[in-house]
PDB file of C-alpha atoms in Angstrom:
ATOM      1  CA  MET A   1      79.604 120.149  81.569  1.00 90.00           C
ATOM      2  CA  GLN A   2      83.104 118.997  80.212  1.00 96.00           C
ATOM      3  CA  PHE A   3      84.233 114.954  79.350  1.00 98.00           C
ATOM      4  CA  GLY A   4      87.350 113.637  79.986  1.00 98.00           C
ATOM      5  CA  MET A   5      89.366 110.236  80.133  1.00 98.00           C
ATOM      6  CA  PRO A   6      91.503 107.989  81.890  1.00 98.00           C
ATOM      7  CA  THR A   7      95.600 107.370  82.180  1.00 97.00           C
ATOM      8  CA  LEU A   8      94.811 104.220  79.358  1.00 98.00           C
ATOM      9  CA  ILE A   9      97.464 101.476  80.049  1.00 96.00           C
ATOM     10  CA  GLU A  10      98.311 100.635  76.109  1.00 97.00           C
ATOM     11  CA  ASN A  11      99.447 103.705  76.167  1.00 96.00           C
ATOM     12  CA  ARG A  12     103.099 104.181  76.887  1.00 91.00           C
ATOM     13  CA  ASN A  13     103.542 107.317  78.168  1.00 94.00           C
ATOM     14  CA  LEU A  14     101.765 110.741  79.803  1.00 96.00           C
ATOM     15  CA  GLU A  15     101.802 111.809  76.377  1.00 97.00           C
ATOM     16  CA  GLU A  16     100.772 109.811  73.908  1.00 97.00           C
ATOM     17  CA  ASN A  17      97.419 110.049  76.533  1.00 98.00           C
ATOM     18  CA  ALA A  18      97.654 113.410  76.934  1.00 98.00           C
ATOM     19  CA  GLU A  19      97.266 113.451  72.929  1.00 98.00           C
ATOM     20  CA  LEU A  20      94.136 110.720  72.490  1.00 98.00           C
ATOM     21  CA  CYS A  21      92.830 112.977  75.047  1.00 98.00           C
ATOM     22  CA  SER A  22      92.934 116.067  72.546  1.00 98.00           C
ATOM     23  CA  GLU A  23      92.573 114.149  69.051  1.00 98.00           C
ATOM     24  CA  LEU A  24      88.582 113.250  70.668  1.00 97.00           C
ATOM     25  CA  GLY A  25      88.436 116.402  71.731  1.00 97.00           C
ATOM     26  CA  LEU A  26      88.129 115.926  75.333  1.00 97.00           C
ATOM     27  CA  ASP A  27      88.825 118.126  77.940  1.00 97.00           C
ATOM     28  CA  PHE A  28      91.282 116.685  80.860  1.00 98.00           C
ATOM     29  CA  LEU A  29      92.906 112.670  81.426  1.00 98.00           C
ATOM     30  CA  GLU A  30      92.493 111.526  84.910  1.00 98.00           C
ATOM     31  CA  LEU A  31      95.949 110.617  86.602  1.00 98.00           C
ATOM     32  CA  ASN A  32      96.138 107.188  87.444  1.00 97.00           C
ATOM     33  CA  MET A  33      97.980 107.347  90.783  1.00 97.00           C
ATOM     34  CA  ASN A  34      97.845 103.035  90.888  1.00 96.00           C
ATOM     35  CA  MET A  35     100.385 103.182  88.038  1.00 96.00           C
ATOM     36  CA  PRO A  36     104.264 104.055  89.279  1.00 94.00           C
ATOM     37  CA  MET A  37     105.147 107.233  87.330  1.00 93.00           C
ATOM     38  CA  TYR A  38     101.570 109.202  89.187  1.00 94.00           C
ATOM     39  CA  GLN A  39     103.247 107.634  92.477  1.00 94.00           C
ATOM     40  CA  VAL A  40     103.756 111.058  94.691  1.00 93.00           C
ATOM     41  CA  ASP A  41     107.073 110.949  93.822  1.00 91.00           C
ATOM     42  CA  LYS A  42     107.552 110.353  90.287  1.00 89.00           C
ATOM     43  CA  ILE A  43     105.394 113.527  89.141  1.00 86.00           C
ATOM     44  CA  GLY A  44     107.850 115.580  90.244  1.00 73.00           C
ATOM     45  CA  ASP A  45     108.368 117.813  87.381  1.00 86.00           C
ATOM     46  CA  ILE A  46     105.370 119.782  87.182  1.00 93.00           C
ATOM     47  CA  HIS A  47     106.643 122.558  85.070  1.00 94.00           C
ATOM     48  CA  SER A  48     106.080 119.855  82.556  1.00 94.00           C
ATOM     49  CA  LEU A  49     102.887 118.299  83.172  1.00 96.00           C
ATOM     50  CA  LEU A  50     102.070 121.776  82.738  1.00 97.00           C
ATOM     51  CA  GLU A  51     103.592 122.439  79.836  1.00 97.00           C
ATOM     52  CA  LEU A  52     102.315 119.014  78.537  1.00 97.00           C
ATOM     53  CA  ALA A  53      98.662 120.256  79.154  1.00 98.00           C
ATOM     54  CA  GLU A  54      98.795 123.808  77.382  1.00 98.00           C
ATOM     55  CA  ARG A  55     100.543 121.906  74.503  1.00 98.00           C
ATOM     56  CA  TYR A  56      97.171 119.419  73.744  1.00 98.00           C
ATOM     57  CA  GLY A  57      94.481 122.264  74.913  1.00 98.00           C
ATOM     58  CA  ILE A  58      93.581 119.920  78.200  1.00 98.00           C
ATOM     59  CA  TYR A  59      94.092 120.004  81.695  1.00 98.00           C
ATOM     60  CA  TYR A  60      94.162 116.568  84.983  1.00 98.00           C
ATOM     61  CA  THR A  61      92.349 115.314  87.109  1.00 98.00           C
ATOM     62  CA  ILE A  62      93.742 112.407  89.383  1.00 98.00           C
ATOM     63  CA  HIS A  63      92.382 109.500  90.740  1.00 98.00           C
ATOM     64  CA  LEU A  64      93.751 108.579  93.931  1.00 98.00           C
ATOM     65  CA  ASP A  65      95.462 104.790  94.853  1.00 97.00           C
ATOM     66  CA  GLU A  66      92.837 102.349  94.934  1.00 96.00           C
ATOM     67  CA  ASN A  67      94.609 100.569  97.740  1.00 96.00           C
ATOM     68  CA  LEU A  68      94.181 103.448  99.571  1.00 97.00           C
ATOM     69  CA  ASN A  69      93.327 103.185 103.509  1.00 98.00           C
ATOM     70  CA  VAL A  70      93.323 106.411 105.628  1.00 98.00           C
ATOM     71  CA  CYS A  71      91.459 104.225 108.600  1.00 98.00           C
ATOM     72  CA  ASP A  72      94.208 101.413 108.578  1.00 98.00           C
ATOM     73  CA  PHE A  73      94.246 100.464 112.353  1.00 97.00           C
ATOM     74  CA  ASN A  74      98.217 100.022 112.133  1.00 98.00           C
ATOM     75  CA  GLU A  75      99.246 103.906 112.572  1.00 97.00           C
ATOM     76  CA  ALA A  76     101.631 103.881 110.502  1.00 98.00           C
ATOM     77  CA  VAL A  77     100.808 102.679 106.978  1.00 98.00           C
ATOM     78  CA  ALA A  78      97.995 105.173 107.721  1.00 98.00           C
ATOM     79  CA  GLU A  79      99.780 107.718 108.710  1.00 98.00           C
ATOM     80  CA  ALA A  80     101.844 107.072 104.789  1.00 97.00           C
ATOM     81  CA  TYR A  81      98.222 106.820 103.648  1.00 98.00           C
ATOM     82  CA  LEU A  82      97.184 109.682 105.072  1.00 98.00           C
ATOM     83  CA  ASP A  83     100.997 111.997 103.934  1.00 97.00           C
ATOM     84  CA  THR A  84     100.051 110.371 100.477  1.00 97.00           C
ATOM     85  CA  VAL A  85      96.744 112.451 100.710  1.00 97.00           C
ATOM     86  CA  ARG A  86      97.995 115.892 101.665  1.00 96.00           C
ATOM     87  CA  ARG A  87     100.833 115.514  99.190  1.00 96.00           C
ATOM     88  CA  THR A  88      98.171 115.054  96.712  1.00 96.00           C
ATOM     89  CA  ILE A  89      96.398 117.791  97.711  1.00 96.00           C
ATOM     90  CA  GLN A  90      99.948 119.943  97.126  1.00 94.00           C
ATOM     91  CA  ILE A  91     100.643 118.375  93.910  1.00 95.00           C
ATOM     92  CA  ALA A  92      96.289 118.489  92.613  1.00 96.00           C
ATOM     93  CA  GLU A  93      96.725 122.085  93.086  1.00 94.00           C
ATOM     94  CA  GLU A  94      99.533 122.941  91.606  1.00 94.00           C
ATOM     95  CA  LEU A  95      98.504 121.144  88.386  1.00 95.00           C
ATOM     96  CA  GLY A  96      95.557 123.363  89.017  1.00 95.00           C
ATOM     97  CA  CYS A  97      93.209 120.160  88.866  1.00 96.00           C
ATOM     98  CA  PRO A  98      89.588 120.572  90.454  1.00 97.00           C
ATOM     99  CA  ILE A  99      88.982 117.166  91.756  1.00 97.00           C
ATOM    100  CA  ILE A 100      91.154 114.302  92.932  1.00 98.00           C
ATOM    101  CA  ASN A 101      88.974 111.025  93.175  1.00 98.00           C
ATOM    102  CA  MET A 102      89.184 107.924  94.993  1.00 98.00           C
ATOM    103  CA  HIS A 103      87.222 104.813  96.866  1.00 98.00           C
ATOM    104  CA  MET A 104      86.300 104.090 100.388  1.00 97.00           C
ATOM    105  CA  ASN A 105      88.643 101.002 101.253  1.00 97.00           C
ATOM    106  CA  LYS A 106      86.284  98.690 103.095  1.00 97.00           C
ATOM    107  CA  GLY A 107      88.947  96.969 104.690  1.00 97.00           C
ATOM    108  CA  VAL A 108      90.349  93.893 105.975  1.00 97.00           C
ATOM    109  CA  TYR A 109      86.511  91.099 107.156  1.00 96.00           C
ATOM    110  CA  PHE A 110      86.271  88.297 108.563  1.00 97.00           C
ATOM    111  CA  THR A 111      84.143  84.745 106.774  1.00 96.00           C
ATOM    112  CA  LEU A 112      82.451  83.193 109.791  1.00 96.00           C
ATOM    113  CA  PRO A 113      79.877  79.980 108.749  1.00 94.00           C
ATOM    114  CA  ASP A 114      76.931  82.360 108.589  1.00 93.00           C
ATOM    115  CA  ARG A 115      78.206  85.934 107.799  1.00 93.00           C
ATOM    116  CA  LYS A 116      81.087  88.399 106.508  1.00 95.00           C
ATOM    117  CA  ILE A 117      83.013  90.903 109.208  1.00 97.00           C
ATOM    118  CA  TYR A 118      83.769  93.315 108.759  1.00 97.00           C
ATOM    119  CA  LEU A 119      86.883  94.428 111.305  1.00 98.00           C
ATOM    120  CA  PHE A 120      85.129  98.479 110.549  1.00 98.00           C
ATOM    121  CA  GLU A 121      82.254  97.241 111.215  1.00 97.00           C
ATOM    122  CA  GLN A 122      83.216  95.231 114.800  1.00 97.00           C
ATOM    123  CA  TYR A 123      85.264  98.232 115.611  1.00 98.00           C
ATOM    124  CA  ARG A 124      83.447 101.168 114.613  1.00 97.00           C
ATOM    125  CA  GLU A 125      84.326 103.740 116.454  1.00 97.00           C
ATOM    126  CA  TRP A 126      88.321 103.561 115.725  1.00 97.00           C
ATOM    127  CA  TYR A 127      87.653 103.705 112.088  1.00 98.00           C
ATOM    128  CA  LEU A 128      85.073 106.730 112.322  1.00 98.00           C
ATOM    129  CA  GLU A 129      88.487 108.052 114.493  1.00 98.00           C
ATOM    130  CA  GLY A 130      90.437 107.633 111.742  1.00 98.00           C
ATOM    131  CA  ILE A 131      87.616 109.242 109.449  1.00 98.00           C
ATOM    132  CA  ARG A 132      87.497 111.955 111.098  1.00 98.00           C
ATOM    133  CA  ARG A 133      91.667 113.089 111.668  1.00 98.00           C
ATOM    134  CA  PHE A 134      90.883 112.366 107.666  1.00 98.00           C
ATOM    135  CA  ARG A 135      88.454 114.961 106.954  1.00 98.00           C
ATOM    136  CA  LYS A 136      90.699 117.216 109.377  1.00 97.00           C
ATOM    137  CA  ILE A 137      93.579 116.305 107.555  1.00 97.00           C
ATOM    138  CA  CYS A 138      91.942 117.022 104.422  1.00 97.00           C
ATOM    139  CA  GLU A 139      90.415 120.719 105.593  1.00 96.00           C
ATOM    140  CA  ASN A 140      93.794 121.836 106.961  1.00 95.00           C
ATOM    141  CA  VAL A 141      95.310 121.156 103.801  1.00 94.00           C
ATOM    142  CA  SER A 142      92.942 122.325 101.164  1.00 88.00           C
ATOM    143  CA  LYS A 143      92.129 126.273 102.967  1.00 75.00           C
ATOM    144  CA  ASP A 144      90.801 127.227  99.449  1.00 70.00           C
ATOM    145  CA  ALA A 145      88.419 124.163  98.711  1.00 63.00           C
ATOM    146  CA  GLU A 146      89.851 125.147  95.264  1.00 83.00           C
ATOM    147  CA  VAL A 147      90.427 121.430  94.924  1.00 94.00           C
ATOM    148  CA  LEU A 148      87.547 118.911  95.756  1.00 97.00           C
ATOM    149  CA  ILE A 149      88.246 115.372  96.714  1.00 98.00           C
ATOM    150  CA  SER A 150      85.051 113.019  95.484  1.00 98.00           C
ATOM    151  CA  ILE A 151      83.941 109.966  96.570  1.00 98.00           C
ATOM    152  CA  GLU A 152      83.569 107.539  94.091  1.00 97.00           C
ATOM    153  CA  ASN A 153      80.997 104.198  94.658  1.00 96.00           C
ATOM    154  CA  THR A 154      82.233 100.829  93.384  1.00 93.00           C
ATOM    155  CA  ASP A 155      80.950  97.435  95.121  1.00 89.00           C
ATOM    156  CA  GLY A 156      78.421  98.380  96.872  1.00 92.00           C
ATOM    157  CA  PHE A 157      78.482 101.037 100.629  1.00 95.00           C
ATOM    158  CA  THR A 158      78.546  99.446 103.581  1.00 95.00           C
ATOM    159  CA  ASN A 159      77.057 100.206 106.620  1.00 96.00           C
ATOM    160  CA  PHE A 160      80.125 102.086 107.878  1.00 97.00           C
ATOM    161  CA  GLN A 161      81.403 103.656 104.854  1.00 97.00           C
ATOM    162  CA  ARG A 162      77.876 105.671 103.578  1.00 97.00           C
ATOM    163  CA  GLU A 163      78.429 106.843 107.585  1.00 98.00           C
ATOM    164  CA  ALA A 164      81.490 107.953 107.094  1.00 98.00           C
ATOM    165  CA  VAL A 165      80.650 108.969 103.486  1.00 98.00           C
ATOM    166  CA  GLU A 166      77.634 111.558 104.662  1.00 98.00           C
ATOM    167  CA  TYR A 167      79.753 112.770 107.561  1.00 98.00           C
ATOM    168  CA  LEU A 168      82.834 114.046 104.890  1.00 98.00           C
ATOM    169  CA  LEU A 169      80.152 115.252 103.148  1.00 98.00           C
ATOM    170  CA  GLU A 170      79.873 117.597 105.689  1.00 98.00           C
ATOM    171  CA  SER A 171      82.847 119.319 104.517  1.00 96.00           C
ATOM    172  CA  ARG A 172      83.079 122.036 101.732  1.00 94.00           C
ATOM    173  CA  VAL A 173      86.430 119.923 100.233  1.00 96.00           C
ATOM    174  CA  PHE A 174      84.118 116.593  99.927  1.00 98.00           C
ATOM    175  CA  SER A 175      82.565 115.676  96.483  1.00 98.00           C
ATOM    176  CA  LEU A 176      80.520 112.624  95.435  1.00 98.00           C
ATOM    177  CA  THR A 177      81.430 110.921  92.587  1.00 98.00           C
ATOM    178  CA  TRP A 178      79.075 108.811  90.610  1.00 98.00           C
ATOM    179  CA  ASP A 179      80.164 105.739  88.840  1.00 97.00           C
ATOM    180  CA  VAL A 180      77.460 104.826  86.939  1.00 96.00           C
ATOM    181  CA  GLY A 181      78.856 101.137  85.653  1.00 94.00           C
ATOM    182  CA  HIS A 182      79.367 100.465  89.758  1.00 92.00           C
ATOM    183  CA  SER A 183      75.717 101.485  90.279  1.00 92.00           C
ATOM    184  CA  TYR A 184      74.178  99.158  87.583  1.00 91.00           C
ATOM    185  CA  VAL A 185      76.194  96.493  88.577  1.00 86.00           C
ATOM    186  CA  ASP A 186      75.838  96.398  92.063  1.00 78.00           C
ATOM    187  CA  ALA A 187      71.752  96.638  91.855  1.00 61.00           C
ATOM    188  CA  MET A 188      71.350 100.169  92.268  1.00 75.00           C
ATOM    189  CA  GLU A 189      72.032 100.745  96.584  1.00 83.00           C
ATOM    190  CA  ASP A 190      74.721 102.729  95.906  1.00 92.00           C
ATOM    191  CA  GLU A 191      72.313 105.064  92.902  1.00 92.00           C
ATOM    192  CA  ARG A 192      69.594 105.355  95.867  1.00 92.00           C
ATOM    193  CA  PHE A 193      72.253 106.805  98.468  1.00 94.00           C
ATOM    194  CA  ILE A 194      73.852 109.406  95.876  1.00 95.00           C
ATOM    195  CA  LEU A 195      70.467 110.585  94.243  1.00 95.00           C
ATOM    196  CA  GLU A 196      69.397 111.669  98.238  1.00 95.00           C
ATOM    197  CA  HIS A 197      73.081 113.548  98.235  1.00 97.00           C
ATOM    198  CA  GLU A 198      72.307 114.781  94.674  1.00 96.00           C
ATOM    199  CA  GLU A 199      74.144 118.700  95.446  1.00 96.00           C
ATOM    200  CA  LYS A 200      77.548 116.936  96.581  1.00 97.00           C
ATOM    201  CA  LEU A 201      77.900 115.037  92.713  1.00 98.00           C
ATOM    202  CA  ALA A 202      80.947 117.136  91.443  1.00 97.00           C
ATOM    203  CA  HIS A 203      82.347 113.985  89.127  1.00 98.00           C
ATOM    204  CA  PHE A 204      80.755 110.483  86.808  1.00 98.00           C
ATOM    205  CA  HIS A 205      82.546 107.916  85.645  1.00 98.00           C
ATOM    206  CA  MET A 206      80.727 107.084  82.358  1.00 98.00           C
ATOM    207  CA  HIS A 207      80.770 103.594  80.992  1.00 97.00           C
ATOM    208  CA  ASP A 208      77.853 100.820  80.312  1.00 97.00           C
ATOM    209  CA  ALA A 209      77.176  97.743  82.145  1.00 94.00           C
ATOM    210  CA  MET A 210      75.582  95.028  81.376  1.00 92.00           C
ATOM    211  CA  GLY A 211      74.796  92.365  83.529  1.00 86.00           C
ATOM    212  CA  GLY A 212      78.049  91.814  85.639  1.00 84.00           C
ATOM    213  CA  ARG A 213      80.153  93.427  83.596  1.00 89.00           C
ATOM    214  CA  ASN A 214      81.159  97.207  83.900  1.00 90.00           C
ATOM    215  CA  HIS A 215      83.717  99.795  81.959  1.00 94.00           C
ATOM    216  CA  LEU A 216      81.697  98.547  78.481  1.00 96.00           C
ATOM    217  CA  ALA A 217      81.844 101.712  75.608  1.00 97.00           C
ATOM    218  CA  LEU A 218      79.062 103.886  75.754  1.00 97.00           C
ATOM    219  CA  GLY A 219      76.000 102.154  73.847  1.00 96.00           C
ATOM    220  CA  THR A 220      76.824  98.859  74.567  1.00 96.00           C
ATOM    221  CA  GLY A 221      75.108  97.637  77.679  1.00 95.00           C
ATOM    222  CA  GLU A 222      72.129  98.121  79.127  1.00 94.00           C
ATOM    223  CA  VAL A 223      72.371 101.294  81.535  1.00 94.00           C
ATOM    224  CA  ASP A 224      70.055 104.243  81.255  1.00 94.00           C
ATOM    225  CA  LEU A 225      72.837 106.603  79.649  1.00 96.00           C
ATOM    226  CA  ALA A 226      70.561 109.496  78.725  1.00 94.00           C
ATOM    227  CA  GLU A 227      68.533 109.797  81.939  1.00 95.00           C
ATOM    228  CA  ARG A 228      72.728 109.726  83.581  1.00 95.00           C
ATOM    229  CA  PHE A 229      73.853 112.737  81.398  1.00 96.00           C
ATOM    230  CA  LYS A 230      70.716 114.351  82.210  1.00 95.00           C
ATOM    231  CA  ALA A 231      71.842 114.021  86.239  1.00 95.00           C
ATOM    232  CA  ALA A 232      75.620 115.475  85.004  1.00 96.00           C
ATOM    233  CA  GLY A 233      74.246 118.379  83.357  1.00 95.00           C
ATOM    234  CA  ARG A 234      71.592 119.568  86.075  1.00 94.00           C
ATOM    235  CA  ASN A 235      74.590 119.420  88.353  1.00 95.00           C
ATOM    236  CA  LYS A 236      77.562 120.804  85.620  1.00 94.00           C
ATOM    237  CA  CYS A 237      79.023 117.574  86.344  1.00 97.00           C
ATOM    238  CA  ARG A 238      82.598 116.464  85.196  1.00 97.00           C
ATOM    239  CA  CYS A 239      82.570 113.074  83.265  1.00 98.00           C
ATOM    240  CA  VAL A 240      85.340 110.777  82.978  1.00 98.00           C
ATOM    241  CA  LEU A 241      84.380 108.862  79.588  1.00 98.00           C
ATOM    242  CA  GLU A 242      86.121 105.346  82.257  1.00 97.00           C
ATOM    243  CA  THR A 243      86.372 102.893  79.402  1.00 97.00           C
ATOM    244  CA  LYS A 244      89.832  99.974  79.924  1.00 96.00           C
ATOM    245  CA  THR A 245      91.069 100.125  76.037  1.00 97.00           C
ATOM    246  CA  VAL A 246      91.988 102.696  73.266  1.00 98.00           C
ATOM    247  CA  GLN A 247      88.750 100.763  70.558  1.00 98.00           C
ATOM    248  CA  ALA A 248      86.589 101.141  73.341  1.00 98.00           C
ATOM    249  CA  LEU A 249      87.259 105.584  74.379  1.00 98.00           C
ATOM    250  CA  ARG A 250      86.820 106.244  70.601  1.00 98.00           C
ATOM    251  CA  GLU A 251      83.823 103.662  69.901  1.00 98.00           C
ATOM    252  CA  SER A 252      81.834 106.022  73.253  1.00 98.00           C
ATOM    253  CA  VAL A 253      83.186 109.535  71.888  1.00 97.00           C
ATOM    254  CA  ALA A 254      81.263 108.413  69.023  1.00 97.00           C
ATOM    255  CA  TRP A 255      78.463 107.704  70.274  1.00 96.00           C
ATOM    256  CA  MET A 256      77.973 110.409  72.514  1.00 96.00           C
ATOM    257  CA  ARG A 257      78.489 112.754  68.768  1.00 95.00           C
ATOM    258  CA  ARG A 258      75.995 111.139  67.445  1.00 94.00           C
ATOM    259  CA  ASN A 259      73.944 111.161  70.160  1.00 92.00           C
ATOM    260  CA  GLY A 260      74.761 114.900  70.581  1.00 90.00           C
ATOM    261  CA  ILE A 261      75.593 114.565  73.400  1.00 91.00           C
ATOM    262  CA  MET A 262      79.097 117.081  73.518  1.00 83.00           C
ATOM    263  CA  ASP A 263      77.074 119.962  72.053  1.00 80.00           C
ATOM    264  CA  ARG A 264      74.093 119.555  74.185  1.00 76.00           C
ATOM    265  CA  TYR A 265      76.407 120.029  77.550  1.00 69.00           C
ATOM    266  CA  LEU A 266      78.602 122.036  76.144  1.00 61.00           C
TER     267      LEU A 266
END
């Protein structure tokens, strides 16, 4: 099992993140495509990223833009997102990234007096057709399957999302990311779904949570972290210590060292 960190906004540039990653003894840095400098048309100089990784003894994974919506009903919008995925897979292969992490977009919903109706649920076949197209494109671009696209739980999978995720997981290209803080906050609904598909687990976002708050430093909340690390270990997953601040990341690494986590799963 290997451990990594997210791109932290407190750090001014990629090198500061890479330097911190190396200093803490972590293995990889997750490039976050929500940020402007990690867009597909900005990454550009692959050689410089590889040189930086070599200098600090790390490698990269990628987190796709959280707004990604490959099933948007506007075909031009959906195609732009699909093209982003195509190009991201190509960049990941050039960088030697083993994982591209993604969220499943719920799309727009209408609020009625008694309930909320998601348009992807109401027009389910349109949505699933978009999912089928997405899977086919990913399979065609990632022919050698060395790059896995790993689907992360966020705020509770809907029924239509579960159907889509199960279809994607039938493919060699897709895997699961278990975000343990999110699953704790969302009443464990996603945890049950993930454990039903445990053989597809490849990636973890590890952070603590308490009540409705997550992304806390490890050891400062209520998540049964020992059990989550066991699950990650038996599935040979990578783990991002997904805190939002440098201080919380340092505290998380210190907690892991005190508890022998890093040594246990080397």
